[in-house]
JSON list of C-alpha atoms and ligand atoms in Angstrom, two decimals:
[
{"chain": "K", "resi": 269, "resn": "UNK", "atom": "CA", "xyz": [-33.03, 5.85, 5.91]},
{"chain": "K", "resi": 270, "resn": "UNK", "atom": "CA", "xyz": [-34.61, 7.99, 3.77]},
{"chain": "K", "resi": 271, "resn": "UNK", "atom": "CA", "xyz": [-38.22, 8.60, 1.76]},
{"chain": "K", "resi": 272, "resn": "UNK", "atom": "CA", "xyz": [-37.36, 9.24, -1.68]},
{"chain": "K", "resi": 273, "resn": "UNK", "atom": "CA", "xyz": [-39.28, 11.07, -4.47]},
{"chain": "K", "resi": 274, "resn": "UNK", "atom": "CA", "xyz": [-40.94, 8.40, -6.25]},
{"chain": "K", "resi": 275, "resn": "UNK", "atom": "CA", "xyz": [-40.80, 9.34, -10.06]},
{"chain": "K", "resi": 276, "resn": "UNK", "atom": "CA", "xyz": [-44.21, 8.88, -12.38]},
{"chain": "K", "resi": 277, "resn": "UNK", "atom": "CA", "xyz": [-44.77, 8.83, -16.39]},
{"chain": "K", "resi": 278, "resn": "UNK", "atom": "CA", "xyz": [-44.23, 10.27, -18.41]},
{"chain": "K", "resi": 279, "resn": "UNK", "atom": "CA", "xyz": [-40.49, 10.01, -16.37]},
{"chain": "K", "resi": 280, "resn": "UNK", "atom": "CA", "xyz": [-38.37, 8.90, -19.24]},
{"chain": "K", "resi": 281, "resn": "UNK", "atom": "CA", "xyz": [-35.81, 7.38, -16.70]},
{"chain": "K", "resi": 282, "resn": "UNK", "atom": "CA", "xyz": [-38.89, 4.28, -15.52]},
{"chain": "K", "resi": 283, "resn": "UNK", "atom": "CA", "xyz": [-38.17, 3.27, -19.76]},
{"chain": "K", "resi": 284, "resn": "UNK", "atom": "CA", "xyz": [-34.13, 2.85, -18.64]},
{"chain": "K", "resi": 285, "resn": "UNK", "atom": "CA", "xyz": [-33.24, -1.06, -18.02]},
{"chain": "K", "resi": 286, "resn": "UNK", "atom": "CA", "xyz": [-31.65, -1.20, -14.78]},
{"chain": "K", "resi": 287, "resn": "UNK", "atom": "CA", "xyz": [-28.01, -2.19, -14.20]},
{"chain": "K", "resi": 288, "resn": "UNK", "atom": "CA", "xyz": [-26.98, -5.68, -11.84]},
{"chain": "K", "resi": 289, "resn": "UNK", "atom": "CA", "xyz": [-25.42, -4.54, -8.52]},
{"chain": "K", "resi": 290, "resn": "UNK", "atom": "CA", "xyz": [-21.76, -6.21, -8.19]},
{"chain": "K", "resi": 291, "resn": "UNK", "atom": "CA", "xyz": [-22.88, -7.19, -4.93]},
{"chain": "K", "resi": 292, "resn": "UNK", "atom": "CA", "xyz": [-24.50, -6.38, -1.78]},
{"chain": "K", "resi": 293, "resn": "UNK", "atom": "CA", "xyz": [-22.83, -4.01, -0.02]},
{"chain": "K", "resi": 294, "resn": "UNK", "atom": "CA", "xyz": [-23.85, -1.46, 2.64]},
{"chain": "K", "resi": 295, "resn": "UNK", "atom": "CA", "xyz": [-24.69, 0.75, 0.08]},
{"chain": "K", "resi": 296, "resn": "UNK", "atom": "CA", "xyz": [-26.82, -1.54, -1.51]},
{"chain": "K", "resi": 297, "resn": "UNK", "atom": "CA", "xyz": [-28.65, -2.05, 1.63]},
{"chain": "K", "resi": 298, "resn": "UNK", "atom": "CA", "xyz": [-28.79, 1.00, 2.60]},
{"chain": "K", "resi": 299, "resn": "UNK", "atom": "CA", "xyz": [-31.02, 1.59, -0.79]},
{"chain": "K", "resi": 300, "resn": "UNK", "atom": "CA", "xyz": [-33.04, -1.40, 0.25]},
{"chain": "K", "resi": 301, "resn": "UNK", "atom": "CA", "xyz": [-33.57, 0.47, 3.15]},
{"chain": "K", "resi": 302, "resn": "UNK", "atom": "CA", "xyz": [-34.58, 3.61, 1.21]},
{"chain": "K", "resi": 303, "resn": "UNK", "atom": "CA", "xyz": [-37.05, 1.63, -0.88]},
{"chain": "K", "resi": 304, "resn": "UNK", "atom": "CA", "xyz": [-39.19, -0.03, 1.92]},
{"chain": "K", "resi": 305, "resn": "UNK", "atom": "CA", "xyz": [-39.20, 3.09, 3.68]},
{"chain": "K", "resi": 306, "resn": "UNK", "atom": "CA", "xyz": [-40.44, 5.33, 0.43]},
{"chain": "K", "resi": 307, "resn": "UNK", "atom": "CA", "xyz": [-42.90, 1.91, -0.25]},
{"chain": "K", "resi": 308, "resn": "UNK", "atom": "CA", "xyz": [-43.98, 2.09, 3.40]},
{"chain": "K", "resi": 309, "resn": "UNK", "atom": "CA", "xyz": [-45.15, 6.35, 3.56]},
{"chain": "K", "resi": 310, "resn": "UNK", "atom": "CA", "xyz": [-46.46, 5.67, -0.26]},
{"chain": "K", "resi": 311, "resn": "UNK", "atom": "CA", "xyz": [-48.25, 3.26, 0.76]},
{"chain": "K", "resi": 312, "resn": "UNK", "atom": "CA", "xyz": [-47.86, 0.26, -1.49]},
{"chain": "K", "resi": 313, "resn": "UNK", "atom": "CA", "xyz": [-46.54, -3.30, -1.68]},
{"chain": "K", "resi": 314, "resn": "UNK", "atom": "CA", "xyz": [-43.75, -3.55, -3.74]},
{"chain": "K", "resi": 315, "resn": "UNK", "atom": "CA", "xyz": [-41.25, -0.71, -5.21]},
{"chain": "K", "resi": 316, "resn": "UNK", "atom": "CA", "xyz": [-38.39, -1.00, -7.60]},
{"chain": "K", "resi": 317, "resn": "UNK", "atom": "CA", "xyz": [-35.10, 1.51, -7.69]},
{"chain": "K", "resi": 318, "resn": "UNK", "atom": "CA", "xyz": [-36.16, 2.38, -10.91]},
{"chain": "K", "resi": 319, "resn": "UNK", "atom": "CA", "xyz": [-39.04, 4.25, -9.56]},
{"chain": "K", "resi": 320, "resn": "UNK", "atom": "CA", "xyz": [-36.75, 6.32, -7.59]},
{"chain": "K", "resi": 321, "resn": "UNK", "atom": "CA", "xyz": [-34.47, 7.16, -10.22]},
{"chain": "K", "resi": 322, "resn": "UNK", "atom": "CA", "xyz": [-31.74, 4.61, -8.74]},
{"chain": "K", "resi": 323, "resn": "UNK", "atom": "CA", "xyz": [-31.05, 2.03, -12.29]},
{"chain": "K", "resi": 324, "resn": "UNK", "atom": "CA", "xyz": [-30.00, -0.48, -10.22]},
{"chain": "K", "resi": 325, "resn": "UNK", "atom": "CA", "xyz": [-31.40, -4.46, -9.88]},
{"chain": "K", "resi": 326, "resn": "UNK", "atom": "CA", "xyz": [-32.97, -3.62, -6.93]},
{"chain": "K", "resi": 327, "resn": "UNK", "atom": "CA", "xyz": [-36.18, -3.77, -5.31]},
{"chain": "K", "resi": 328, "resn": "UNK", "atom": "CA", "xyz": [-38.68, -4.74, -2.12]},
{"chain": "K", "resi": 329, "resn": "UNK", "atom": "CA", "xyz": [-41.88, -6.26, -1.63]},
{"chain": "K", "resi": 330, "resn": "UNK", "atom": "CA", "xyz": [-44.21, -6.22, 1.49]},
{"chain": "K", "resi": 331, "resn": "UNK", "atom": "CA", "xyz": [-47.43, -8.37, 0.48]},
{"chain": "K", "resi": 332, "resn": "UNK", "atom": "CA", "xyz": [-48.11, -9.26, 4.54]},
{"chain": "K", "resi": 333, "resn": "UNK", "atom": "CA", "xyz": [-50.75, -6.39, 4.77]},
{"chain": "K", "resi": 334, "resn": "UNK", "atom": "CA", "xyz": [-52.54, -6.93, 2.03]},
{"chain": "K", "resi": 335, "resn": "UNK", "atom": "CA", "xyz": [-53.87, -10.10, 2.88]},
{"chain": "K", "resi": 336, "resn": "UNK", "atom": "CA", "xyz": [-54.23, -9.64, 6.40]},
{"chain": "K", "resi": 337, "resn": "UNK", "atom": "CA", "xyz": [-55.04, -6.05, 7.87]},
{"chain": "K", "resi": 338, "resn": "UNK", "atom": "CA", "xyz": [-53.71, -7.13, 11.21]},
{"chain": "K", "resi": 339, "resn": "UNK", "atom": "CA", "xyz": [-50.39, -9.06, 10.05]},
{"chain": "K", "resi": 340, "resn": "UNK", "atom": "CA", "xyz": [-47.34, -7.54, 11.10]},
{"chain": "K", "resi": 341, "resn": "UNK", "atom": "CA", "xyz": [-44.85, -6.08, 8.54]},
{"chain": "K", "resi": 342, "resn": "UNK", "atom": "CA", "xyz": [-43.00, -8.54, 6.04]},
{"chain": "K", "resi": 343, "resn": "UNK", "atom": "CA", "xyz": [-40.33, -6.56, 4.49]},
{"chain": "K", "resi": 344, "resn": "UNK", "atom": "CA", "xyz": [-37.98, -8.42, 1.61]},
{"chain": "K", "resi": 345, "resn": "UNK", "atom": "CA", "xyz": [-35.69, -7.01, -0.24]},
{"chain": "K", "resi": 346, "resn": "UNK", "atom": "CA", "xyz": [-33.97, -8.42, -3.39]},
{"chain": "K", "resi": 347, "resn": "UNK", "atom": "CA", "xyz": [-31.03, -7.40, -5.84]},
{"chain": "K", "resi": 348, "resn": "UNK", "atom": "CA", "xyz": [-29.95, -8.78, -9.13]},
{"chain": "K", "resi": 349, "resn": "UNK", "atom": "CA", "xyz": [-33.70, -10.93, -9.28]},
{"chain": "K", "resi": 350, "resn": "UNK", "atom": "CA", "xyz": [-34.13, -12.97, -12.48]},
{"chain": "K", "resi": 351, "resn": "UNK", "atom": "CA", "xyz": [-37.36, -15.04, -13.33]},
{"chain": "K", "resi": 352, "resn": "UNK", "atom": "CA", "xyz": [-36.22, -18.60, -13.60]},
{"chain": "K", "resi": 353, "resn": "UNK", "atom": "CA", "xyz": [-39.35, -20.41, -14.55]},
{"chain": "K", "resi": 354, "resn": "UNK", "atom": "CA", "xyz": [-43.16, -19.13, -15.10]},
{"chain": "K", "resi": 355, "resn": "UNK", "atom": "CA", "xyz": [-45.79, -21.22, -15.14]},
{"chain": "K", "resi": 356, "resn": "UNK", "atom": "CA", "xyz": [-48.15, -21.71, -18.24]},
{"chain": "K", "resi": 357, "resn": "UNK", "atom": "CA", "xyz": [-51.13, -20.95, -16.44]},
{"chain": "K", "resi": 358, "resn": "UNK", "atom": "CA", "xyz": [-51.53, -17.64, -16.41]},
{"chain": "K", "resi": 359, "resn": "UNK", "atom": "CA", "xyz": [-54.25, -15.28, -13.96]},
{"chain": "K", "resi": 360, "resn": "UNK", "atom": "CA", "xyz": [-55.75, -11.77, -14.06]},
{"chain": "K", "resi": 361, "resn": "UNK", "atom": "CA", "xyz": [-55.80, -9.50, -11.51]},
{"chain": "K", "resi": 362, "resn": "UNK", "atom": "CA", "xyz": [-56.31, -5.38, -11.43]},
{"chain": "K", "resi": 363, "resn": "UNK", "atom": "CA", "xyz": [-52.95, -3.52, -11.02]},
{"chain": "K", "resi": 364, "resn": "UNK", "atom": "CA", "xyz": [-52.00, -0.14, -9.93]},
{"chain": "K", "resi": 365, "resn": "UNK", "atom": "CA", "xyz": [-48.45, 1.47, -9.93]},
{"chain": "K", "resi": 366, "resn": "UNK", "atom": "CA", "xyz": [-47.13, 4.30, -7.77]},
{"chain": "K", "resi": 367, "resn": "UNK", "atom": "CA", "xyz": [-45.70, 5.61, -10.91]},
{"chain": "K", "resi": 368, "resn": "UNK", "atom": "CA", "xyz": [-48.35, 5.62, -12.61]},
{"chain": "K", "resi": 369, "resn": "UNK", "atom": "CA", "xyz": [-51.04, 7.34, -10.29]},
{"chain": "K", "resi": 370, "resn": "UNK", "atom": "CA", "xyz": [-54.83, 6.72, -9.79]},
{"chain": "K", "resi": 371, "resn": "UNK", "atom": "CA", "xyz": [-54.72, 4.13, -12.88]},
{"chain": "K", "resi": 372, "resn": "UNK", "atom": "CA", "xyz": [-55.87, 0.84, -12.22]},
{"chain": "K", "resi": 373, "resn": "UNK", "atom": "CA", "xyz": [-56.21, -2.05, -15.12]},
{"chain": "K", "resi": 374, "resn": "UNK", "atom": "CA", "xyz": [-57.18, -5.73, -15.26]},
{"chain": "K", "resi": 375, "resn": "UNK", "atom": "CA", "xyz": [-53.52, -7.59, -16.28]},
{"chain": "K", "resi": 376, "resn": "UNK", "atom": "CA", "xyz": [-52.69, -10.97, -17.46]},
{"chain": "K", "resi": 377, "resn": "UNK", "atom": "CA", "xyz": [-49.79, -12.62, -15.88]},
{"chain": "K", "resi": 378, "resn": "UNK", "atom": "CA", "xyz": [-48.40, -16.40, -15.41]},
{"chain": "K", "resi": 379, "resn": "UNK", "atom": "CA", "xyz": [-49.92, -17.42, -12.52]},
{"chain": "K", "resi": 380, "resn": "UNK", "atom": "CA", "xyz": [-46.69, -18.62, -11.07]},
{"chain": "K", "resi": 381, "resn": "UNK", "atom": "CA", "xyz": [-42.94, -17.78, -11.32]},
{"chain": "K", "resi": 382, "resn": "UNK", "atom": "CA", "xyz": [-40.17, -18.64, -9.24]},
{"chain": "K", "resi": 383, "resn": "UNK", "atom": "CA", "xyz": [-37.44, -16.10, -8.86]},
{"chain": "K", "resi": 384, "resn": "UNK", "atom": "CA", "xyz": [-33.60, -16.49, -8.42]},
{"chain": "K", "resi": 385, "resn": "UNK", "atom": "CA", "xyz": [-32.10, -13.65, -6.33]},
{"chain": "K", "resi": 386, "resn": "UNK", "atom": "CA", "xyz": [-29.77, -11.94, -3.62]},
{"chain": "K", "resi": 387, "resn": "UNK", "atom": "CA", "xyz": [-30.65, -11.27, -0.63]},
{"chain": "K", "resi": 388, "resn": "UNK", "atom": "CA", "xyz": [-29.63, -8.62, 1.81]},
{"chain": "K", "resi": 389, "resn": "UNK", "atom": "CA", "xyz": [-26.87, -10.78, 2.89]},
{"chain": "K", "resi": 390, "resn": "UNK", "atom": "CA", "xyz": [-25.92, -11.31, -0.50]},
{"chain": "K", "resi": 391, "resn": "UNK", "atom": "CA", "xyz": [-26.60, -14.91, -0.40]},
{"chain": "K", "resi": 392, "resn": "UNK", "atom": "CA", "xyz": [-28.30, -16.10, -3.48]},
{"chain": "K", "resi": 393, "resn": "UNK", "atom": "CA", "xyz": [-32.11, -17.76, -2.94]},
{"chain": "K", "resi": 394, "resn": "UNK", "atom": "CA", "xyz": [-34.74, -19.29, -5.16]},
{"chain": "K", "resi": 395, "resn": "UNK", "atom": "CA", "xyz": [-38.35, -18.35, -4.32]},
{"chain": "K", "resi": 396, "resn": "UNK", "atom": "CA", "xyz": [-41.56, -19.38, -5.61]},
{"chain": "K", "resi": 397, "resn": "UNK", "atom": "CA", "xyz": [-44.35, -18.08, -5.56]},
{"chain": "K", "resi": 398, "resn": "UNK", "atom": "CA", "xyz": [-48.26, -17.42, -6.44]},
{"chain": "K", "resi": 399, "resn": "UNK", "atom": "CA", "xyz": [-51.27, -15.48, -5.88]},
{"chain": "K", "resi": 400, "resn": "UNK", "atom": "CA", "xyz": [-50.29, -11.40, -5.34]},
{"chain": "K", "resi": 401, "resn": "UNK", "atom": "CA", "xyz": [-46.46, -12.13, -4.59]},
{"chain": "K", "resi": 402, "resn": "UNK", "atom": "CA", "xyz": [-46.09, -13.35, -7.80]},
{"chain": "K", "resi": 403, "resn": "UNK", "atom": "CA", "xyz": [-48.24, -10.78, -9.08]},
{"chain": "K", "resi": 404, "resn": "UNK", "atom": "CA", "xyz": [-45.75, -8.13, -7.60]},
{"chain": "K", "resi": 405, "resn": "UNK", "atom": "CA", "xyz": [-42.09, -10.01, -7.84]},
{"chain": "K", "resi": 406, "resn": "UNK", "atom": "CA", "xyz": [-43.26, -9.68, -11.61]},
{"chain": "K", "resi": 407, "resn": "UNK", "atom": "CA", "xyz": [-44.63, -6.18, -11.59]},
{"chain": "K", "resi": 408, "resn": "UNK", "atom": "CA", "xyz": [-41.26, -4.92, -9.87]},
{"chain": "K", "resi": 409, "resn": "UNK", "atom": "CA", "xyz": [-39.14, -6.99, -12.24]},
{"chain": "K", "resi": 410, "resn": "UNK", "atom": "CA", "xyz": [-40.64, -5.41, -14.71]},
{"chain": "K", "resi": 411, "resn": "UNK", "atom": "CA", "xyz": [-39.96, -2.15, -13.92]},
{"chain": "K", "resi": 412, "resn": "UNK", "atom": "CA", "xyz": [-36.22, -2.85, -13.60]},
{"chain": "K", "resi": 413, "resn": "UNK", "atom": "CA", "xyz": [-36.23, -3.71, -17.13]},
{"chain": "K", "resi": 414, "resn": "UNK", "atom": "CA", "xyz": [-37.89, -0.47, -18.23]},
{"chain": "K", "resi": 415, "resn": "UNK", "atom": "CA", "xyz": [-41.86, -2.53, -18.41]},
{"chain": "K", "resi": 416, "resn": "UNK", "atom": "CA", "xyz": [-44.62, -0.59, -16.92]},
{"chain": "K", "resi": 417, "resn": "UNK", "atom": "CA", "xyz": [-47.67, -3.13, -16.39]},
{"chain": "K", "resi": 418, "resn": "UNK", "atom": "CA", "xyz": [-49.74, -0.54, -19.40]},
{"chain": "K", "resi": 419, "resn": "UNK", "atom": "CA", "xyz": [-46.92, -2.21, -21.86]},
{"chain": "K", "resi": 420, "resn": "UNK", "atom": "CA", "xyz": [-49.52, -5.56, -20.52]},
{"chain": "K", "resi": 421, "resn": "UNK", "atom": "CA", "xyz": [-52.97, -3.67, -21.61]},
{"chain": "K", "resi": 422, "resn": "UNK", "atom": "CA", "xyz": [-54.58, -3.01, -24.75]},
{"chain": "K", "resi": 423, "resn": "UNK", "atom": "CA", "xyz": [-53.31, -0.40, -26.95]},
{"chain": "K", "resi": 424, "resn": "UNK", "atom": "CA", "xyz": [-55.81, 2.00, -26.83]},
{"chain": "K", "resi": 425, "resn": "UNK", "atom": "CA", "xyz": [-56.05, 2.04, -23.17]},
{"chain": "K", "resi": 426, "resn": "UNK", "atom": "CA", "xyz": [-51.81, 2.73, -22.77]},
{"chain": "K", "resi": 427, "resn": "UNK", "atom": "CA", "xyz": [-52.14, 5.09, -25.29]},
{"chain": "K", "resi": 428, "resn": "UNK", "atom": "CA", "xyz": [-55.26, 6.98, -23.57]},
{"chain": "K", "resi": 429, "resn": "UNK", "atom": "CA", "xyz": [-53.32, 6.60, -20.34]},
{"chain": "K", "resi": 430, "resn": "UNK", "atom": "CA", "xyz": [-49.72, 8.43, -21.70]},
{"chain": "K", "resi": 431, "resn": "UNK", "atom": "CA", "xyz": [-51.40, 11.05, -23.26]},
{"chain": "K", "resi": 432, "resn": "UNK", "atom": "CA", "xyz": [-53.11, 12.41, -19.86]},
{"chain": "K", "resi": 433, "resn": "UNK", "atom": "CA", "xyz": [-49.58, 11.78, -18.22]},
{"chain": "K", "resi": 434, "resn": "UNK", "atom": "CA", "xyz": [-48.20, 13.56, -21.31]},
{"chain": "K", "resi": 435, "resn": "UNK", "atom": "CA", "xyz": [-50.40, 16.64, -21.06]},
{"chain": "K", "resi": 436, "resn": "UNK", "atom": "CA", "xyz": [-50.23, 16.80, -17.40]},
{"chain": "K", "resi": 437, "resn": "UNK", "atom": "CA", "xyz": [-46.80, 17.27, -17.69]},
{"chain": "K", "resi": 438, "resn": "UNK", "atom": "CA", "xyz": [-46.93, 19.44, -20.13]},
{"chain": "K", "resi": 439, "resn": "UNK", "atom": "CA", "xyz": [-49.58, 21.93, -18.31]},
{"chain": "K", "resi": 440, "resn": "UNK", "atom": "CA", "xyz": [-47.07, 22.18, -15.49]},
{"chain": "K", "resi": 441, "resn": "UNK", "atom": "CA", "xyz": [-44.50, 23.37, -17.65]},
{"chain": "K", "resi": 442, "resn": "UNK", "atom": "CA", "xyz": [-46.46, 25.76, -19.11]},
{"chain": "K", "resi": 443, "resn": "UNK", "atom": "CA", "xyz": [-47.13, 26.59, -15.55]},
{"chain": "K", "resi": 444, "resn": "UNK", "atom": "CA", "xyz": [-43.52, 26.86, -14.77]},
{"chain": "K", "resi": 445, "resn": "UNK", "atom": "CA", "xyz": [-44.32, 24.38, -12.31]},
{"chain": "K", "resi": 446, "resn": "UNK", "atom": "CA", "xyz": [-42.01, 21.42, -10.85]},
{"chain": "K", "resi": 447, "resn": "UNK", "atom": "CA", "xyz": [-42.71, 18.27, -12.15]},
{"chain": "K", "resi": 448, "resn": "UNK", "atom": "CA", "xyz": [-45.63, 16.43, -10.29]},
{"chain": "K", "resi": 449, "resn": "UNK", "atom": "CA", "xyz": [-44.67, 14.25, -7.31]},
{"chain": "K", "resi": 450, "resn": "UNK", "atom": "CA", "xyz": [-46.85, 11.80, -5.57]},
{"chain": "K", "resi": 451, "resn": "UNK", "atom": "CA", "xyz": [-48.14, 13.81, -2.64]},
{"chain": "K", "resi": 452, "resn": "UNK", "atom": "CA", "xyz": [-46.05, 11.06, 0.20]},
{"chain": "K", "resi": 453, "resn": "UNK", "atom": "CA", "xyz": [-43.05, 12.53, -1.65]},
{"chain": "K", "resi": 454, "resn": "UNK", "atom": "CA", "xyz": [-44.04, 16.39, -1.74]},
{"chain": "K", "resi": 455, "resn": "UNK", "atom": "CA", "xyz": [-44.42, 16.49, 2.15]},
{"chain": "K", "resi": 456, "resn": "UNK", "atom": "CA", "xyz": [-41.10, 14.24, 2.40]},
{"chain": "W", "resi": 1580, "resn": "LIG", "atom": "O1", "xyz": [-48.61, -0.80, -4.47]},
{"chain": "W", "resi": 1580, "resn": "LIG", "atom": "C1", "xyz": [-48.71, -1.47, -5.51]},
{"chain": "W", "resi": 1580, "resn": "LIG", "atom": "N1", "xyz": [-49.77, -2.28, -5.68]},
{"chain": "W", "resi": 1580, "resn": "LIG", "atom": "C2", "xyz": [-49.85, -3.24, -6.68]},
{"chain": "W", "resi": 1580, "resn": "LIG", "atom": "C3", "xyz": [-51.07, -3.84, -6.90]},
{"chain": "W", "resi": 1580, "resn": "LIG", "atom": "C4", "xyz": [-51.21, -4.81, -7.87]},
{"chain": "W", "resi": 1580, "resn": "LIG", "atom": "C5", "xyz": [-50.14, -5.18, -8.62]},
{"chain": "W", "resi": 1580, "resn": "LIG", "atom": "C6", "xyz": [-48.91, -4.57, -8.43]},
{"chain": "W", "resi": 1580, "resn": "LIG", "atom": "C7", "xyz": [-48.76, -3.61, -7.46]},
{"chain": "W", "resi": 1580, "resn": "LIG", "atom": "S1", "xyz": [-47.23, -2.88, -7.19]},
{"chain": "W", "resi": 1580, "resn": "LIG", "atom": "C8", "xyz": [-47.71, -1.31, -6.57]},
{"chain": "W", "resi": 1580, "resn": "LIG", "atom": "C9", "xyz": [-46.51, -0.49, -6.15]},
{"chain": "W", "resi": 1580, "resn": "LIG", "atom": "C10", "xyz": [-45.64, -0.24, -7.36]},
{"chain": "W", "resi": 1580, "resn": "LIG", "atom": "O2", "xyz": [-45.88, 0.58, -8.21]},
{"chain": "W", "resi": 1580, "resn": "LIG", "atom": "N2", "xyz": [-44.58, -0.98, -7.49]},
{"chain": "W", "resi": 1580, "resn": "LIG", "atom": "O3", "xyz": [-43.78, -0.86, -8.56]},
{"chain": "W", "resi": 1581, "resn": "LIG", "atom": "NI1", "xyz": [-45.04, -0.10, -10.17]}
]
């Protein structure tokens, strides 16, 4: 297992649509693995290999501590996931994204979706789900297709948003200095 360098925008590889794994092989568990490890030191609750420069249909969720300081850890881990069905009803909540640091905006989702994917044993499941795992199965399905949840905001708030990522970047070139990393990935 390993803690990866999580990659932030204006990365042009998060814009990249993600390819299906064949199957589930070792190696694709052993980048589940990688995932909820780099989600774990981040912290956060979900993280898609996208976001680690891996453009595979692959990602993990752990919602358990979120709702519950105390609950032990719920680690699940998904390849090839495809929303099936999303309800009507939509809800707004405020969203952050480890690729996107320190940004937080209100974002309007379905409510519900359910979710056909594989599992770690390969085995195909159908989940449904509201409330913040739906919220995040979304959010990380997104991001396999190249989505960042600022493609869900108002214009002139994505705009604002890419142009401080774009001349942050920029200033560290100037700089001659490496690209910024999230700080869990610097001391990684
Ligand atoms: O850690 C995360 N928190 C979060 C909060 C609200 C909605 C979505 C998320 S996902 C995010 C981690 C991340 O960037 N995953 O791609
Ligand atoms: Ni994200």
């Amino acid at each position: 297992m390993a803690v990866k360098p999580i990659i932030t925008l204006p990365d042009k590889r998060l814009r990249q649509r993600a390819a299906p794994v064949a199957r589930v092989d070792d190696e694709v568990r052993a980048l589940m693995d990688d995932l909820l490890e780099t989600m774990y030191a981040a912290p956060g609750i979900g993280l898609a290999a996208t976001q680690v420069a891996v453009p595979k249909r692959v990602m993990v969720l752990d919602i358990a501590k979120r709702e519950d300081e105390a609950a032990s850890p719920d680690p699940m881990a998904f390849a090839n996931p495809e929303i099936v069905w999303a309800s009507q009803e939509t809800s707004i909540r405020q969203e952050g994204c480890l690729s996107i640091p320190e940004f937080f905006e209100d974002v309007v989702r379905p409510a519900r979706v359910r979710v056909s994917y594989l599992d770690r044993d390969g085995k195909r499941q159908e989940l449904e789900a509201d409330g913040i795992l739906a919220r995040c199965l979304q959010h990380e399905i997104d991001h396999l297709d190249g989505v960042l949840f600022i493609d869900h905001i108002s214009r002139l708030k994505r705009d604002r948003i890419v142009k401080k990522f774009g001349k942050a970047a920029k200033r560290d070139i100037e700089e001659r200095k490496p690209p910024r990393r999230t700080a869990e990935a610097e001391s990684a």
